[in-house]
XYZ file of C-alpha atoms in Angstrom:
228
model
C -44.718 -2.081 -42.634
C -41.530 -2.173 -40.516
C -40.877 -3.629 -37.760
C -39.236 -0.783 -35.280
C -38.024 -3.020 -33.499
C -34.906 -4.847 -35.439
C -34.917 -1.899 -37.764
C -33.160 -0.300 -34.951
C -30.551 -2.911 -34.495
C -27.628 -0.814 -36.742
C -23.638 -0.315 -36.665
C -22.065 -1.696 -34.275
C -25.331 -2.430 -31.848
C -26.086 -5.751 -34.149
C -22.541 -6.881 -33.502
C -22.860 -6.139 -29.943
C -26.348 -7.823 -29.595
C -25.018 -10.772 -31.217
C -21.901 -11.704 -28.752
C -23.663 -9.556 -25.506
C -24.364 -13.410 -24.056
C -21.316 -14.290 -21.912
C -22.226 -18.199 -22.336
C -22.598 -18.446 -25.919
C -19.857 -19.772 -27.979
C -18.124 -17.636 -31.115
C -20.255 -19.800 -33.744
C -24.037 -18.807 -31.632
C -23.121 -14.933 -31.827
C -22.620 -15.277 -35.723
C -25.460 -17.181 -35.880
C -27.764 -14.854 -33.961
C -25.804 -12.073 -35.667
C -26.843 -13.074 -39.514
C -30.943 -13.307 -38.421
C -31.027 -10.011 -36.423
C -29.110 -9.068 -39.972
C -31.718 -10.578 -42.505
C -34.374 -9.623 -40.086
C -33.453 -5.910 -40.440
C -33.217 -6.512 -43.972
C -36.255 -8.238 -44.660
C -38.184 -5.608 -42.631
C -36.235 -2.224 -43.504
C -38.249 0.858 -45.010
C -38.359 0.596 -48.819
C -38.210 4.119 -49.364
C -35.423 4.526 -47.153
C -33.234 1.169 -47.903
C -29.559 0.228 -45.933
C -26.898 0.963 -47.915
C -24.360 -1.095 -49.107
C -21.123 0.513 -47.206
C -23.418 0.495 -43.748
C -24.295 -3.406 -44.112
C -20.504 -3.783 -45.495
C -19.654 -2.005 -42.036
C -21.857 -4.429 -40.294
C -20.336 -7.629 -41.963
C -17.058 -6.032 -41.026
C -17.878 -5.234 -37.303
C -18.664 -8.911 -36.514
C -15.360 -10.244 -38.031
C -14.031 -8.033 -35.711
C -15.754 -9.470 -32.725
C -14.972 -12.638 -33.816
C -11.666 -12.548 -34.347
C -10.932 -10.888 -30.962
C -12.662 -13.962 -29.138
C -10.368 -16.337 -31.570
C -7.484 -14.013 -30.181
C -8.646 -14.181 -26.965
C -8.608 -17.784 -26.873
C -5.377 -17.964 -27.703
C -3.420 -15.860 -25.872
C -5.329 -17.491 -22.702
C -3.919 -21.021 -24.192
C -0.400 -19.237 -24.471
C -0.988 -17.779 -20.705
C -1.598 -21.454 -19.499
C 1.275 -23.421 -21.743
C 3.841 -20.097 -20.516
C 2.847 -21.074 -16.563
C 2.918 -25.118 -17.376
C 6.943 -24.509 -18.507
C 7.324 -22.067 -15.710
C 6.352 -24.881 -13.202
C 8.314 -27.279 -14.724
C 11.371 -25.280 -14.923
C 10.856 -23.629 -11.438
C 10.429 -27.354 -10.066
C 14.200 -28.038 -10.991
C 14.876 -25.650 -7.711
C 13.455 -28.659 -5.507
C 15.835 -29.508 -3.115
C 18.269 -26.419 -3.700
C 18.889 -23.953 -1.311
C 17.998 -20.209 -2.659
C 18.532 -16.163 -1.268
C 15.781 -14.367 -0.969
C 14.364 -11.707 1.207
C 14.182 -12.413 4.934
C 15.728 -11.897 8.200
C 15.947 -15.560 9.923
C 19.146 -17.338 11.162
C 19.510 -20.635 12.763
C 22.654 -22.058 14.389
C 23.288 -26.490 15.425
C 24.843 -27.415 18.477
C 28.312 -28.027 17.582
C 30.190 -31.658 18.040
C 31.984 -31.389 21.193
C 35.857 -29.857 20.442
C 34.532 -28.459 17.170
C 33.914 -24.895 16.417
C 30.543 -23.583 15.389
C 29.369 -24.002 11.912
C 29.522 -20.685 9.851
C 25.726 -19.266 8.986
C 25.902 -17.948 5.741
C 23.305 -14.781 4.805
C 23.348 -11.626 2.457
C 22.857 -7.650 2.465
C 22.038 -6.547 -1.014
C 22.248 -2.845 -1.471
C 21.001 -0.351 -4.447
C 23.786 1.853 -3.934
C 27.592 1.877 -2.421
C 27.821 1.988 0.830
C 30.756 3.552 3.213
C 29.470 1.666 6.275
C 27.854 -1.352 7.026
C 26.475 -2.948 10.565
C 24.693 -5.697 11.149
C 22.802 -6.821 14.768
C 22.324 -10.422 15.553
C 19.349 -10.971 18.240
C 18.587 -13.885 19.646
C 14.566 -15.010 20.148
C 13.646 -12.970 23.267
C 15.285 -9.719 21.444
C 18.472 -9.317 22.938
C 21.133 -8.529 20.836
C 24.169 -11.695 20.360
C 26.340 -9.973 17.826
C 27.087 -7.041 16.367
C 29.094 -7.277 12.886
C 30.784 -4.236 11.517
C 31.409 -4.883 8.012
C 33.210 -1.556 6.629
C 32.313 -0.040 2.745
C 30.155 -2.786 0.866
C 29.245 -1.763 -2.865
C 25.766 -2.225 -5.088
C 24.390 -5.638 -5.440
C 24.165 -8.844 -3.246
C 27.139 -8.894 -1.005
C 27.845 -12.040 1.370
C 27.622 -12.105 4.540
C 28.624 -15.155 7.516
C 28.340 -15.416 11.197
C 30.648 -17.774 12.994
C 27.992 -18.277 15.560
C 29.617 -16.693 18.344
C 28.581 -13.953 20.432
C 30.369 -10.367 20.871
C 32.290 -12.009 24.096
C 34.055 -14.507 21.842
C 31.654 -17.390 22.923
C 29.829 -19.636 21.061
C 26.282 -18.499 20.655
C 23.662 -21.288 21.936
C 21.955 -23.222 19.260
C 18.757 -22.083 18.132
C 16.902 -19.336 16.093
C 17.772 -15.408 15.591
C 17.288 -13.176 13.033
C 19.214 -9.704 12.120
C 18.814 -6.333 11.073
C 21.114 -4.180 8.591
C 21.932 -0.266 8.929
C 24.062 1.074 6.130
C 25.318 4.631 5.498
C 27.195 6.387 2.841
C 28.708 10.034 3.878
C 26.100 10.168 6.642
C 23.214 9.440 4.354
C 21.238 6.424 5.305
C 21.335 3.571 2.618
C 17.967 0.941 2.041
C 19.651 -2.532 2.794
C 17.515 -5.761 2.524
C 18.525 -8.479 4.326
C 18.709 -11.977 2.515
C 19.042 -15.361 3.715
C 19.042 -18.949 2.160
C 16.459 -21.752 2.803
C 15.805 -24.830 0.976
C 13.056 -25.386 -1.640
C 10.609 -27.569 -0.352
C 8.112 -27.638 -3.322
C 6.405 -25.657 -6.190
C 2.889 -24.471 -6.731
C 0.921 -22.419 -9.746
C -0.891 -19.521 -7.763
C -3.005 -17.086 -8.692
C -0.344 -14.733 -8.888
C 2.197 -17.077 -10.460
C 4.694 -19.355 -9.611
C 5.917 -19.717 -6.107
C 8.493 -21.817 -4.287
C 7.465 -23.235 -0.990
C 10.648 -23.058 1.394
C 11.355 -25.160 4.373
C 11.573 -22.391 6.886
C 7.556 -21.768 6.067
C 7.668 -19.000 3.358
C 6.646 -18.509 0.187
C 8.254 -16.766 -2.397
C 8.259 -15.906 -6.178
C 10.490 -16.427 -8.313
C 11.306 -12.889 -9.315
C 12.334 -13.208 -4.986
C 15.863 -15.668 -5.852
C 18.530 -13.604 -6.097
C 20.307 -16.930 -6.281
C 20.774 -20.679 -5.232
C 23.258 -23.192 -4.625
């Protein structure tokens, strides 16, 4: 008499009851794999026997299963060695100062008789543009500078302030940030604003490597545009 049970278990359903455990390892799902197979076998209708390309289909089914766990496995050990080198390589930026996104600017008292020092920043644009302006603001929002920088083209293009205000004075020392308006013909051009800051450290993340700055942000990689 068979046993409707396991006599059920066909195709691709043994396979799948086999490796359906998330906590079992590759060699358990074989294992329990082969005696749901020989069960089925043992207890299949004689008058109505498996055939040989259905149990050949079986056989194949698991190998299947099995070798996309063995793939699996190692494309999640290539993952891991790929963000290992990553850290190491990314850790050689420790110490170097690196443009990326942002908007802050800080300026030192100067040594008395000495002129301020220049504050270096970026505008990178994705397209030529005819005219470029830049507005320095100091922390309660008032605006210290105004650059007008003319036609700038595509890519990072560098930028300094001298650290003086629009009345030829020397800005006081502290923190500001800027804004960027661009144009080309009248037509407004997307400008990011870019400034460097020093790599402090480097962590793995769930979402990859980043580089911990000294100004307080974190960045990816794929954020450098470049360092020095």
């Amino acid at each position: 008499m068979a046993i409707s049970d396991t006599s059920s278990i066909s195709g691709l359903n043994a396979a799948t009851a086999a490796s359906s455990a998330g906590n079992v390892s590759g060699a358990d799902s074989e294992q329990r794999f082969l005696k749901l197979l020989v069960t089925q076998l043992n207890n299949q209708d004689p008058l109505n026997p498996m055939e040989n390309a259905e149990l050949t289909s079986q056989l194949a089914q698991m190998s299947t299963v099995s070798g996309i766990e063995r793939l699996n496995t190692a494309l999640s050990g290539l993952v891991n060695q790929t963000g290992a080198n990553q850290v190491l390589q990314a850790a050689s930026l420790i110490g170097y100062n690196v443009l990326s996104p942002g908007n802050a600017l800080s300026t030192s008292e100067p040594k008395a008789g000495d002129a301020p020092a220049a504050v270096p920043f970026a505008v990178q644009l994705p397209a030529t543009a005819g005219t470029v302006e830049v507005k320095i603001v100091n922390a309660a929002g008032n605006t210290v500078r105004t650059l007008t920088l003319g036609p700038m083209t595509e890519g990072v293009n560098a930028v300094s302030w001298d650290g003086k205000a629009d009345d030829g004075s020397t800005a006081p020392a502290g923190a500001y940030s800027f804004s960027v308006s661009a144009a080309n013909n009248g037509t407004r051009v997307e400008a990011t604003s870019l400034v460097f800051s020093q790599v402090a450290a480097v962590k793995q993340g769930a979402s990859g490597v980043t580089l911990e700055l000294m100004s307080g942000q974190s960045i990816g990689l794929a954020d450098v545009r470049m360092f020095l």
